[in-house]
Amino acid sequence: MFELRLMCPEHRVEAVSDALDALDALSVSVEDADAQTDAEQALFGEPGMPPPKEGWQRSRVLALFAGRDQAQAALTLLQVQDFFDGCEVLGIQNVPEQDWVRLTQSQFAPVDITPEFWIVPTWHEPPEAARIVIRLDPGLAFGTGTHPTTRMCLRWIARHDGAAHAALTRVLDYGCGSGILAIGAAKFGATDIDAVDIDFAAVESTVLNAQANHVLVRAGLPETASGVYQTVLANILATPLKVLAPLLWSRVAVGGDLVLAGILERQADELKVAYAPFGALQVADSEDGWILMTASK
């Protein structure tokens, strides 16, 4: 395969990217050309929402093609377009053959949640210190244990071991993704667990991951959740968490706990306001600019 590399100003990124896609590029990616320098620009946005910007002031646009001829033909067509003005050609280069499976696996090592609780891909042996292990490989659904929001939720679960707390008797994992939180709850003693998601791929991933970890989790669409739960976990994002406030709170049993993640530190106050009619949210954990918020009913 061959990679066409371009440098584009921010206002040209969208048009160039769309054109490359129409010219049968196998993939198109955009990078900050000033990344890891003093000129680096951070762009934050939530999935499903319009991006704050289409690119950076100096954006590196990379397009992958099956052959050099296709890459050159695409470049020839781009260079005569008005929207290519201000763009620079960095070149066309061969992409060396790699063992992509091994490369992907090398990016996922065991993750420690606590000294005794680890998330371990199937191609790794568990560390000697691991007393409780979730076996999980990266897949189509969110949740491998590497993101701060997932780690904070799992730490909360570990602190509320079902053997010592009633919190993990009946658990709802709302927006379950890979099912990692539901599986974690099962590993720590939960005996009645529902995991729900609007994404069929997430439901399927949860079923398969629960089977691989030899735990019992009921997975389905949101309407399959029923009754109230001692713990309701929702690791989503701030905007849907605000919309879902009445629904999520209605699922919490009296004396139970609501555990929310996917929230940036700067979003704490707006979450507190959204949930104020129901309960008092407090920040229970923080990591790398993300926070975990909880409330008891």
PDB file of C-alpha atoms in Angstrom:
ATOM      1  CA  MET A   1       0.000   0.000   0.000  1.00  0.00           C
ATOM      2  CA  PHE A   2       1.030   3.622  -0.537  1.00  0.00           C
ATOM      3  CA  GLU A   3       0.385   6.705   1.549  1.00  0.00           C
ATOM      4  CA  LEU A   4      -0.217  10.138   0.039  1.00  0.00           C
ATOM      5  CA  ARG A   5       0.897  12.781   2.549  1.00  0.00           C
ATOM      6  CA  LEU A   6      -0.335  16.368   2.387  1.00  0.00           C
ATOM      7  CA  MET A   7      -0.078  19.493   4.556  1.00  0.00           C
ATOM      8  CA  CYS A   8      -3.277  21.552   4.621  1.00  0.00           C
ATOM      9  CA  PRO A   9      -4.454  24.671   6.426  1.00  0.00           C
ATOM     10  CA  GLU A  10      -7.450  24.195   8.686  1.00  0.00           C
ATOM     11  CA  HIS A  11     -10.012  25.656   6.246  1.00  0.00           C
ATOM     12  CA  ARG A  12      -8.965  23.187   3.494  1.00  0.00           C
ATOM     13  CA  VAL A  13      -9.057  19.965   5.518  1.00  0.00           C
ATOM     14  CA  GLU A  14     -12.711  19.032   5.028  1.00  0.00           C
ATOM     15  CA  ALA A  15     -12.756  19.594   1.251  1.00  0.00           C
ATOM     16  CA  VAL A  16      -9.481  17.740   0.700  1.00  0.00           C
ATOM     17  CA  SER A  17     -10.543  14.832   2.918  1.00  0.00           C
ATOM     18  CA  ASP A  18     -13.888  14.500   1.137  1.00  0.00           C
ATOM     19  CA  ALA A  19     -12.146  14.574  -2.247  1.00  0.00           C
ATOM     20  CA  LEU A  20      -9.689  11.855  -1.216  1.00  0.00           C
ATOM     21  CA  ASP A  21     -12.555   9.703  -0.038  1.00  0.00           C
ATOM     22  CA  ALA A  22     -14.299  10.204  -3.412  1.00  0.00           C
ATOM     23  CA  LEU A  23     -11.042   9.252  -5.160  1.00  0.00           C
ATOM     24  CA  ASP A  24     -11.188   5.791  -3.562  1.00  0.00           C
ATOM     25  CA  ALA A  25      -8.673   6.277  -0.767  1.00  0.00           C
ATOM     26  CA  LEU A  26      -8.764   3.224   1.513  1.00  0.00           C
ATOM     27  CA  SER A  27      -8.566   5.530   4.525  1.00  0.00           C
ATOM     28  CA  VAL A  28      -8.066   9.226   5.273  1.00  0.00           C
ATOM     29  CA  SER A  29      -6.692  10.520   8.575  1.00  0.00           C
ATOM     30  CA  VAL A  30      -5.875  14.002   9.851  1.00  0.00           C
ATOM     31  CA  GLU A  31      -3.132  14.802  12.355  1.00  0.00           C
ATOM     32  CA  ASP A  32      -1.879  17.939  14.068  1.00  0.00           C
ATOM     33  CA  ALA A  33       1.390  18.678  12.269  1.00  0.00           C
ATOM     34  CA  ASP A  34       2.551  20.481  15.429  1.00  0.00           C
ATOM     35  CA  ALA A  35       1.768  17.599  17.797  1.00  0.00           C
ATOM     36  CA  GLN A  36       4.207  17.207  20.696  1.00  0.00           C
ATOM     37  CA  THR A  37       5.569  20.719  20.172  1.00  0.00           C
ATOM     38  CA  ASP A  38       4.811  24.021  21.897  1.00  0.00           C
ATOM     39  CA  ALA A  39       2.454  24.843  19.008  1.00  0.00           C
ATOM     40  CA  GLU A  40       0.282  21.752  19.566  1.00  0.00           C
ATOM     41  CA  GLN A  41      -3.470  22.462  19.668  1.00  0.00           C
ATOM     42  CA  ALA A  42      -5.885  20.319  21.666  1.00  0.00           C
ATOM     43  CA  LEU A  43      -9.264  19.683  20.024  1.00  0.00           C
ATOM     44  CA  PHE A  44     -11.897  18.102  22.276  1.00  0.00           C
ATOM     45  CA  GLY A  45     -15.320  16.944  21.150  1.00  0.00           C
ATOM     46  CA  GLU A  46     -17.895  14.340  22.138  1.00  0.00           C
ATOM     47  CA  PRO A  47     -18.827  11.412  19.851  1.00  0.00           C
ATOM     48  CA  GLY A  48     -22.064  12.101  18.013  1.00  0.00           C
ATOM     49  CA  MET A  49     -21.629  15.852  18.306  1.00  0.00           C
ATOM     50  CA  PRO A  50     -20.227  18.174  15.590  1.00  0.00           C
ATOM     51  CA  PRO A  51     -16.431  18.482  15.876  1.00  0.00           C
ATOM     52  CA  PRO A  52     -15.197  21.798  17.305  1.00  0.00           C
ATOM     53  CA  LYS A  53     -13.033  22.223  14.178  1.00  0.00           C
ATOM     54  CA  GLU A  54     -12.392  20.221  11.024  1.00  0.00           C
ATOM     55  CA  GLY A  55      -8.658  20.243  11.639  1.00  0.00           C
ATOM     56  CA  TRP A  56      -5.677  22.109  13.031  1.00  0.00           C
ATOM     57  CA  GLN A  57      -4.040  25.281  11.728  1.00  0.00           C
ATOM     58  CA  ARG A  58      -1.416  23.019  10.189  1.00  0.00           C
ATOM     59  CA  SER A  59      -3.016  19.653   9.453  1.00  0.00           C
ATOM     60  CA  ARG A  60      -1.223  16.637   8.070  1.00  0.00           C
ATOM     61  CA  VAL A  61      -3.677  14.721   5.850  1.00  0.00           C
ATOM     62  CA  LEU A  62      -2.747  11.091   5.158  1.00  0.00           C
ATOM     63  CA  ALA A  63      -4.537   9.002   2.524  1.00  0.00           C
ATOM     64  CA  LEU A  64      -3.892   5.303   1.980  1.00  0.00           C
ATOM     65  CA  PHE A  65      -4.138   3.783  -1.512  1.00  0.00           C
ATOM     66  CA  ALA A  66      -3.747   0.245  -2.825  1.00  0.00           C
ATOM     67  CA  GLY A  67      -1.031   1.251  -5.310  1.00  0.00           C
ATOM     68  CA  ARG A  68       1.324   4.093  -6.202  1.00  0.00           C
ATOM     69  CA  ASP A  69      -0.517   4.760  -9.485  1.00  0.00           C
ATOM     70  CA  GLN A  70      -3.798   5.358  -7.645  1.00  0.00           C
ATOM     71  CA  ALA A  71      -2.109   7.694  -5.184  1.00  0.00           C
ATOM     72  CA  GLN A  72      -0.422   9.657  -7.963  1.00  0.00           C
ATOM     73  CA  ALA A  73      -3.647   9.896  -9.984  1.00  0.00           C
ATOM     74  CA  ALA A  74      -5.497  11.224  -6.934  1.00  0.00           C
ATOM     75  CA  LEU A  75      -2.774  13.790  -6.318  1.00  0.00           C
ATOM     76  CA  THR A  76      -2.835  14.941  -9.958  1.00  0.00           C
ATOM     77  CA  LEU A  77      -6.575  15.552  -9.758  1.00  0.00           C
ATOM     78  CA  LEU A  78      -6.328  17.318  -6.396  1.00  0.00           C
ATOM     79  CA  GLN A  79      -3.635  19.740  -7.529  1.00  0.00           C
ATOM     80  CA  VAL A  80      -5.849  21.363 -10.177  1.00  0.00           C
ATOM     81  CA  GLN A  81      -8.741  22.007  -7.782  1.00  0.00           C
ATOM     82  CA  ASP A  82      -9.411  25.460  -6.339  1.00  0.00           C
ATOM     83  CA  PHE A  83      -9.774  24.014  -2.829  1.00  0.00           C
ATOM     84  CA  PHE A  84      -6.195  22.670  -2.964  1.00  0.00           C
ATOM     85  CA  ASP A  85      -4.825  26.220  -2.819  1.00  0.00           C
ATOM     86  CA  GLY A  86      -2.586  26.601   0.212  1.00  0.00           C
ATOM     87  CA  CYS A  87      -1.933  22.867   0.505  1.00  0.00           C
ATOM     88  CA  GLU A  88       1.516  21.306   0.247  1.00  0.00           C
ATOM     89  CA  VAL A  89       2.493  17.877  -1.071  1.00  0.00           C
ATOM     90  CA  LEU A  90       4.722  16.021   1.384  1.00  0.00           C
ATOM     91  CA  GLY A  91       5.103  13.008  -0.865  1.00  0.00           C
ATOM     92  CA  ILE A  92       3.956   9.474  -1.623  1.00  0.00           C
ATOM     93  CA  GLN A  93       5.606   6.702   0.298  1.00  0.00           C
ATOM     94  CA  ASN A  94       5.416   2.940   0.456  1.00  0.00           C
ATOM     95  CA  VAL A  95       3.818   1.519   3.599  1.00  0.00           C
ATOM     96  CA  PRO A  96       5.983  -1.430   4.656  1.00  0.00           C
ATOM     97  CA  GLU A  97       4.394  -4.803   5.255  1.00  0.00           C
ATOM     98  CA  GLN A  98       3.803  -5.463   8.940  1.00  0.00           C
ATOM     99  CA  ASP A  99       2.292  -8.098  11.150  1.00  0.00           C
ATOM    100  CA  TRP A 100      -0.689  -5.922  12.002  1.00  0.00           C
ATOM    101  CA  VAL A 101      -2.104  -8.446  14.484  1.00  0.00           C
ATOM    102  CA  ARG A 102       1.167  -8.533  16.448  1.00  0.00           C
ATOM    103  CA  LEU A 103       1.475  -4.736  16.225  1.00  0.00           C
ATOM    104  CA  THR A 104      -2.056  -4.273  17.598  1.00  0.00           C
ATOM    105  CA  GLN A 105      -1.461  -6.762  20.379  1.00  0.00           C
ATOM    106  CA  SER A 106       1.739  -4.981  21.395  1.00  0.00           C
ATOM    107  CA  GLN A 107      -0.326  -1.872  22.163  1.00  0.00           C
ATOM    108  CA  PHE A 108      -2.451  -3.676  24.771  1.00  0.00           C
ATOM    109  CA  ALA A 109      -0.632  -4.855  27.876  1.00  0.00           C
ATOM    110  CA  PRO A 110      -2.186  -5.955  31.196  1.00  0.00           C
ATOM    111  CA  VAL A 111      -3.784  -3.046  33.063  1.00  0.00           C
ATOM    112  CA  ASP A 112      -3.775  -2.862  36.859  1.00  0.00           C
ATOM    113  CA  ILE A 113      -6.932  -1.497  38.476  1.00  0.00           C
ATOM    114  CA  THR A 114      -5.696  -2.289  41.977  1.00  0.00           C
ATOM    115  CA  PRO A 115      -2.559  -4.247  42.939  1.00  0.00           C
ATOM    116  CA  GLU A 116      -4.658  -7.444  42.931  1.00  0.00           C
ATOM    117  CA  PHE A 117      -7.207  -6.642  40.188  1.00  0.00           C
ATOM    118  CA  TRP A 118      -6.060  -6.684  36.547  1.00  0.00           C
ATOM    119  CA  ILE A 119      -7.457  -6.527  33.008  1.00  0.00           C
ATOM    120  CA  VAL A 120      -5.430  -8.977  30.912  1.00  0.00           C
ATOM    121  CA  PRO A 121      -5.629  -9.609  27.124  1.00  0.00           C
ATOM    122  CA  THR A 122      -5.766 -13.277  26.189  1.00  0.00           C
ATOM    123  CA  TRP A 123      -2.272 -13.209  24.658  1.00  0.00           C
ATOM    124  CA  HIS A 124      -0.718 -12.263  28.033  1.00  0.00           C
ATOM    125  CA  GLU A 125      -0.242 -14.289  31.186  1.00  0.00           C
ATOM    126  CA  PRO A 126      -1.736 -12.646  34.296  1.00  0.00           C
ATOM    127  CA  PRO A 127       0.802 -11.001  36.607  1.00  0.00           C
ATOM    128  CA  GLU A 128       1.684 -12.984  39.718  1.00  0.00           C
ATOM    129  CA  ALA A 129       0.038 -10.386  41.954  1.00  0.00           C
ATOM    130  CA  ALA A 130      -3.319 -10.680  40.146  1.00  0.00           C
ATOM    131  CA  ARG A 131      -5.934 -12.254  42.388  1.00  0.00           C
ATOM    132  CA  ILE A 132      -8.923 -11.163  40.277  1.00  0.00           C
ATOM    133  CA  VAL A 133      -8.563 -11.056  36.483  1.00  0.00           C
ATOM    134  CA  ILE A 134     -10.834  -9.955  33.645  1.00  0.00           C
ATOM    135  CA  ARG A 135      -9.779 -11.470  30.332  1.00  0.00           C
ATOM    136  CA  LEU A 136     -10.580  -8.925  27.617  1.00  0.00           C
ATOM    137  CA  ASP A 137      -9.302  -8.253  24.103  1.00  0.00           C
ATOM    138  CA  PRO A 138      -9.935  -5.005  22.176  1.00  0.00           C
ATOM    139  CA  GLY A 139     -13.007  -5.247  19.946  1.00  0.00           C
ATOM    140  CA  LEU A 140     -15.799  -3.241  18.355  1.00  0.00           C
ATOM    141  CA  ALA A 141     -17.270  -2.019  21.651  1.00  0.00           C
ATOM    142  CA  PHE A 142     -15.802   0.581  24.023  1.00  0.00           C
ATOM    143  CA  GLY A 143     -14.070  -0.630  27.172  1.00  0.00           C
ATOM    144  CA  THR A 144     -10.680  -2.319  27.472  1.00  0.00           C
ATOM    145  CA  GLY A 145      -9.664  -0.958  30.873  1.00  0.00           C
ATOM    146  CA  THR A 146      -7.134   1.507  29.480  1.00  0.00           C
ATOM    147  CA  HIS A 147      -9.328   4.627  29.618  1.00  0.00           C
ATOM    148  CA  PRO A 148      -9.443   6.602  32.902  1.00  0.00           C
ATOM    149  CA  THR A 149     -13.255   6.495  33.033  1.00  0.00           C
ATOM    150  CA  THR A 150     -13.288   2.690  32.859  1.00  0.00           C
ATOM    151  CA  ARG A 151     -10.508   2.352  35.435  1.00  0.00           C
ATOM    152  CA  MET A 152     -12.305   4.668  37.880  1.00  0.00           C
ATOM    153  CA  CYS A 153     -15.540   2.681  37.598  1.00  0.00           C
ATOM    154  CA  LEU A 154     -13.675  -0.573  38.157  1.00  0.00           C
ATOM    155  CA  ARG A 155     -11.872   0.907  41.167  1.00  0.00           C
ATOM    156  CA  TRP A 156     -15.245   1.877  42.634  1.00  0.00           C
ATOM    157  CA  ILE A 157     -16.489  -1.687  42.068  1.00  0.00           C
ATOM    158  CA  ALA A 158     -13.369  -3.125  43.722  1.00  0.00           C
ATOM    159  CA  ARG A 159     -13.945  -0.930  46.782  1.00  0.00           C
ATOM    160  CA  HIS A 160     -17.513  -2.221  47.047  1.00  0.00           C
ATOM    161  CA  ASP A 161     -16.764  -5.941  46.966  1.00  0.00           C
ATOM    162  CA  GLY A 162     -20.043  -7.847  47.124  1.00  0.00           C
ATOM    163  CA  ALA A 163     -18.680 -10.007  49.920  1.00  0.00           C
ATOM    164  CA  ALA A 164     -18.615  -6.981  52.218  1.00  0.00           C
ATOM    165  CA  HIS A 165     -21.179  -4.563  50.749  1.00  0.00           C
ATOM    166  CA  ALA A 166     -24.784  -4.799  49.609  1.00  0.00           C
ATOM    167  CA  ALA A 167     -23.996  -2.409  46.742  1.00  0.00           C
ATOM    168  CA  LEU A 168     -23.188  -5.199  44.325  1.00  0.00           C
ATOM    169  CA  THR A 169     -26.204  -7.421  44.971  1.00  0.00           C
ATOM    170  CA  ARG A 170     -28.137  -6.268  41.886  1.00  0.00           C
ATOM    171  CA  VAL A 171     -26.322  -4.184  39.275  1.00  0.00           C
ATOM    172  CA  LEU A 172     -27.277  -2.329  36.093  1.00  0.00           C
ATOM    173  CA  ASP A 173     -24.530  -1.412  33.614  1.00  0.00           C
ATOM    174  CA  TYR A 174     -26.185   1.203  31.388  1.00  0.00           C
ATOM    175  CA  GLY A 175     -24.267   1.731  28.127  1.00  0.00           C
ATOM    176  CA  CYS A 176     -22.253  -1.423  28.683  1.00  0.00           C
ATOM    177  CA  GLY A 177     -19.950  -1.338  25.633  1.00  0.00           C
ATOM    178  CA  SER A 178     -17.701  -4.378  25.956  1.00  0.00           C
ATOM    179  CA  GLY A 179     -19.425  -5.370  29.200  1.00  0.00           C
ATOM    180  CA  ILE A 180     -16.283  -4.770  31.240  1.00  0.00           C
ATOM    181  CA  LEU A 181     -18.069  -3.071  34.163  1.00  0.00           C
ATOM    182  CA  ALA A 182     -20.738  -5.756  34.362  1.00  0.00           C
ATOM    183  CA  ILE A 183     -18.048  -8.449  34.294  1.00  0.00           C
ATOM    184  CA  GLY A 184     -16.090  -6.568  36.948  1.00  0.00           C
ATOM    185  CA  ALA A 185     -19.194  -6.446  39.153  1.00  0.00           C
ATOM    186  CA  ALA A 186     -19.622 -10.201  38.737  1.00  0.00           C
ATOM    187  CA  LYS A 187     -15.972 -10.794  39.643  1.00  0.00           C
ATOM    188  CA  PHE A 188     -16.558  -8.852  42.867  1.00  0.00           C
ATOM    189  CA  GLY A 189     -19.625 -10.747  43.970  1.00  0.00           C
ATOM    190  CA  ALA A 190     -22.640  -9.290  42.144  1.00  0.00           C
ATOM    191  CA  THR A 191     -25.188 -12.035  41.562  1.00  0.00           C
ATOM    192  CA  ASP A 192     -27.887 -10.315  39.500  1.00  0.00           C
ATOM    193  CA  ILE A 193     -26.522  -8.194  36.636  1.00  0.00           C
ATOM    194  CA  ASP A 194     -28.160  -6.494  33.662  1.00  0.00           C
ATOM    195  CA  ALA A 195     -25.951  -4.907  30.975  1.00  0.00           C
ATOM    196  CA  VAL A 196     -27.718  -2.793  28.346  1.00  0.00           C
ATOM    197  CA  ASP A 197     -26.688  -0.758  25.325  1.00  0.00           C
ATOM    198  CA  ILE A 198     -28.328   0.811  22.261  1.00  0.00           C
ATOM    199  CA  ASP A 199     -25.632  -0.775  20.060  1.00  0.00           C
ATOM    200  CA  PHE A 200     -26.249  -4.392  18.995  1.00  0.00           C
ATOM    201  CA  ALA A 201     -22.478  -4.891  18.591  1.00  0.00           C
ATOM    202  CA  ALA A 202     -21.989  -3.905  22.232  1.00  0.00           C
ATOM    203  CA  VAL A 203     -24.662  -6.357  23.374  1.00  0.00           C
ATOM    204  CA  GLU A 204     -23.023  -9.158  21.393  1.00  0.00           C
ATOM    205  CA  SER A 205     -19.564  -8.229  22.720  1.00  0.00           C
ATOM    206  CA  THR A 206     -20.859  -8.257  26.282  1.00  0.00           C
ATOM    207  CA  VAL A 207     -22.353 -11.734  25.860  1.00  0.00           C
ATOM    208  CA  LEU A 208     -19.121 -13.129  24.406  1.00  0.00           C
ATOM    209  CA  ASN A 209     -16.876 -11.419  26.970  1.00  0.00           C
ATOM    210  CA  ALA A 210     -19.033 -12.607  29.873  1.00  0.00           C
ATOM    211  CA  GLN A 211     -18.845 -16.171  28.564  1.00  0.00           C
ATOM    212  CA  ALA A 212     -15.061 -15.899  28.185  1.00  0.00           C
ATOM    213  CA  ASN A 213     -14.833 -14.808  31.826  1.00  0.00           C
ATOM    214  CA  HIS A 214     -17.225 -17.504  33.060  1.00  0.00           C
ATOM    215  CA  VAL A 215     -19.657 -15.047  34.653  1.00  0.00           C
ATOM    216  CA  LEU A 216     -23.409 -14.650  34.287  1.00  0.00           C
ATOM    217  CA  VAL A 217     -24.545 -11.328  32.792  1.00  0.00           C
ATOM    218  CA  ARG A 218     -27.877 -10.622  31.085  1.00  0.00           C
ATOM    219  CA  ALA A 219     -27.162  -8.395  28.083  1.00  0.00           C
ATOM    220  CA  GLY A 220     -29.704  -6.643  25.885  1.00  0.00           C
ATOM    221  CA  LEU A 221     -31.171  -3.374  24.682  1.00  0.00           C
ATOM    222  CA  PRO A 222     -32.113  -0.720  27.288  1.00  0.00           C
ATOM    223  CA  GLU A 223     -35.735  -1.842  27.475  1.00  0.00           C
ATOM    224  CA  THR A 224     -34.613  -5.202  28.889  1.00  0.00           C
ATOM    225  CA  ALA A 225     -33.646  -3.548  32.193  1.00  0.00           C
ATOM    226  CA  SER A 226     -36.354  -4.024  34.807  1.00  0.00           C
ATOM    227  CA  GLY A 227     -37.030  -2.900  38.332  1.00  0.00           C
ATOM    228  CA  VAL A 228     -34.495  -1.182  40.558  1.00  0.00           C
ATOM    229  CA  TYR A 229     -30.855  -1.935  41.333  1.00  0.00           C
ATOM    230  CA  GLN A 230     -28.527  -1.513  44.300  1.00  0.00           C
ATOM    231  CA  THR A 231     -25.943  -0.087  41.877  1.00  0.00           C
ATOM    232  CA  VAL A 232     -26.488   1.690  38.555  1.00  0.00           C
ATOM    233  CA  LEU A 233     -23.295   2.229  36.545  1.00  0.00           C
ATOM    234  CA  ALA A 234     -23.239   4.513  33.504  1.00  0.00           C
ATOM    235  CA  ASN A 235     -19.919   5.242  31.810  1.00  0.00           C
ATOM    236  CA  ILE A 236     -21.103   7.258  28.815  1.00  0.00           C
ATOM    237  CA  LEU A 237     -20.539  11.010  28.284  1.00  0.00           C
ATOM    238  CA  ALA A 238     -21.771  14.160  29.986  1.00  0.00           C
ATOM    239  CA  THR A 239     -24.446  15.117  27.428  1.00  0.00           C
ATOM    240  CA  PRO A 240     -26.339  11.786  27.397  1.00  0.00           C
ATOM    241  CA  LEU A 241     -25.875  11.459  31.167  1.00  0.00           C
ATOM    242  CA  LYS A 242     -27.754  14.749  31.619  1.00  0.00           C
ATOM    243  CA  VAL A 243     -30.559  13.640  29.291  1.00  0.00           C
ATOM    244  CA  LEU A 244     -30.802  10.268  31.036  1.00  0.00           C
ATOM    245  CA  ALA A 245     -30.898  11.723  34.577  1.00  0.00           C
ATOM    246  CA  PRO A 246     -34.589  10.895  35.330  1.00  0.00           C
ATOM    247  CA  LEU A 247     -34.309   7.395  33.857  1.00  0.00           C
ATOM    248  CA  LEU A 248     -31.063   6.456  35.568  1.00  0.00           C
ATOM    249  CA  TRP A 249     -32.206   7.766  38.942  1.00  0.00           C
ATOM    250  CA  SER A 250     -35.485   5.850  38.664  1.00  0.00           C
ATOM    251  CA  ARG A 251     -33.478   2.618  38.380  1.00  0.00           C
ATOM    252  CA  VAL A 252     -31.638   3.155  41.681  1.00  0.00           C
ATOM    253  CA  ALA A 253     -33.111   1.332  44.681  1.00  0.00           C
ATOM    254  CA  VAL A 254     -33.594   3.172  47.969  1.00  0.00           C
ATOM    255  CA  GLY A 255     -30.250   2.944  49.728  1.00  0.00           C
ATOM    256  CA  GLY A 256     -28.534   2.231  46.410  1.00  0.00           C
ATOM    257  CA  ASP A 257     -25.789   4.018  44.500  1.00  0.00           C
ATOM    258  CA  LEU A 258     -25.615   5.820  41.160  1.00  0.00           C
ATOM    259  CA  VAL A 259     -22.119   5.795  39.611  1.00  0.00           C
ATOM    260  CA  LEU A 260     -21.470   8.054  36.605  1.00  0.00           C
ATOM    261  CA  ALA A 261     -18.378   8.407  34.411  1.00  0.00           C
ATOM    262  CA  GLY A 262     -17.376   9.835  31.054  1.00  0.00           C
ATOM    263  CA  ILE A 263     -17.324  13.294  32.620  1.00  0.00           C
ATOM    264  CA  LEU A 264     -14.577  15.900  32.256  1.00  0.00           C
ATOM    265  CA  GLU A 265     -13.564  17.843  35.365  1.00  0.00           C
ATOM    266  CA  ARG A 266     -14.984  21.072  33.898  1.00  0.00           C
ATOM    267  CA  GLN A 267     -18.404  19.390  33.480  1.00  0.00           C
ATOM    268  CA  ALA A 268     -18.892  18.579  37.178  1.00  0.00           C
ATOM    269  CA  ASP A 269     -21.163  21.533  37.973  1.00  0.00           C
ATOM    270  CA  GLU A 270     -23.491  20.985  35.025  1.00  0.00           C
ATOM    271  CA  LEU A 271     -23.931  17.329  36.045  1.00  0.00           C
ATOM    272  CA  LYS A 272     -24.683  18.381  39.615  1.00  0.00           C
ATOM    273  CA  VAL A 273     -27.369  20.772  38.333  1.00  0.00           C
ATOM    274  CA  ALA A 274     -28.910  18.130  36.049  1.00  0.00           C
ATOM    275  CA  TYR A 275     -29.210  15.615  38.905  1.00  0.00           C
ATOM    276  CA  ALA A 276     -30.113  18.109  41.679  1.00  0.00           C
ATOM    277  CA  PRO A 277     -33.881  17.349  41.475  1.00  0.00           C
ATOM    278  CA  PHE A 278     -33.083  13.713  42.249  1.00  0.00           C
ATOM    279  CA  GLY A 279     -29.935  13.462  44.364  1.00  0.00           C
ATOM    280  CA  ALA A 280     -26.670  15.144  45.300  1.00  0.00           C
ATOM    281  CA  LEU A 281     -23.846  14.106  42.980  1.00  0.00           C
ATOM    282  CA  GLN A 282     -20.334  14.257  44.382  1.00  0.00           C
ATOM    283  CA  VAL A 283     -16.934  13.751  42.772  1.00  0.00           C
ATOM    284  CA  ALA A 284     -15.656  10.398  44.044  1.00  0.00           C
ATOM    285  CA  ASP A 285     -12.516   9.933  41.931  1.00  0.00           C
ATOM    286  CA  SER A 286     -10.447  11.711  39.275  1.00  0.00           C
ATOM    287  CA  GLU A 287      -7.787  10.778  36.743  1.00  0.00           C
ATOM    288  CA  ASP A 288      -6.175  12.604  33.808  1.00  0.00           C
ATOM    289  CA  GLY A 289      -8.843  15.310  33.642  1.00  0.00           C
ATOM    290  CA  TRP A 290     -11.788  12.869  33.976  1.00  0.00           C
ATOM    291  CA  ILE A 291     -13.960  12.415  37.064  1.00  0.00           C
ATOM    292  CA  LEU A 292     -16.226   9.792  38.610  1.00  0.00           C
ATOM    293  CA  MET A 293     -19.412  11.097  40.237  1.00  0.00           C
ATOM    294  CA  THR A 294     -21.657   9.220  42.635  1.00  0.00           C
ATOM    295  CA  ALA A 295     -24.886   9.738  44.554  1.00  0.00           C
ATOM    296  CA  SER A 296     -26.755   7.617  47.096  1.00  0.00           C
ATOM    297  CA  LYS A 297     -30.555   7.364  47.121  1.00  0.00           C
TER     298      LYS A 297
END
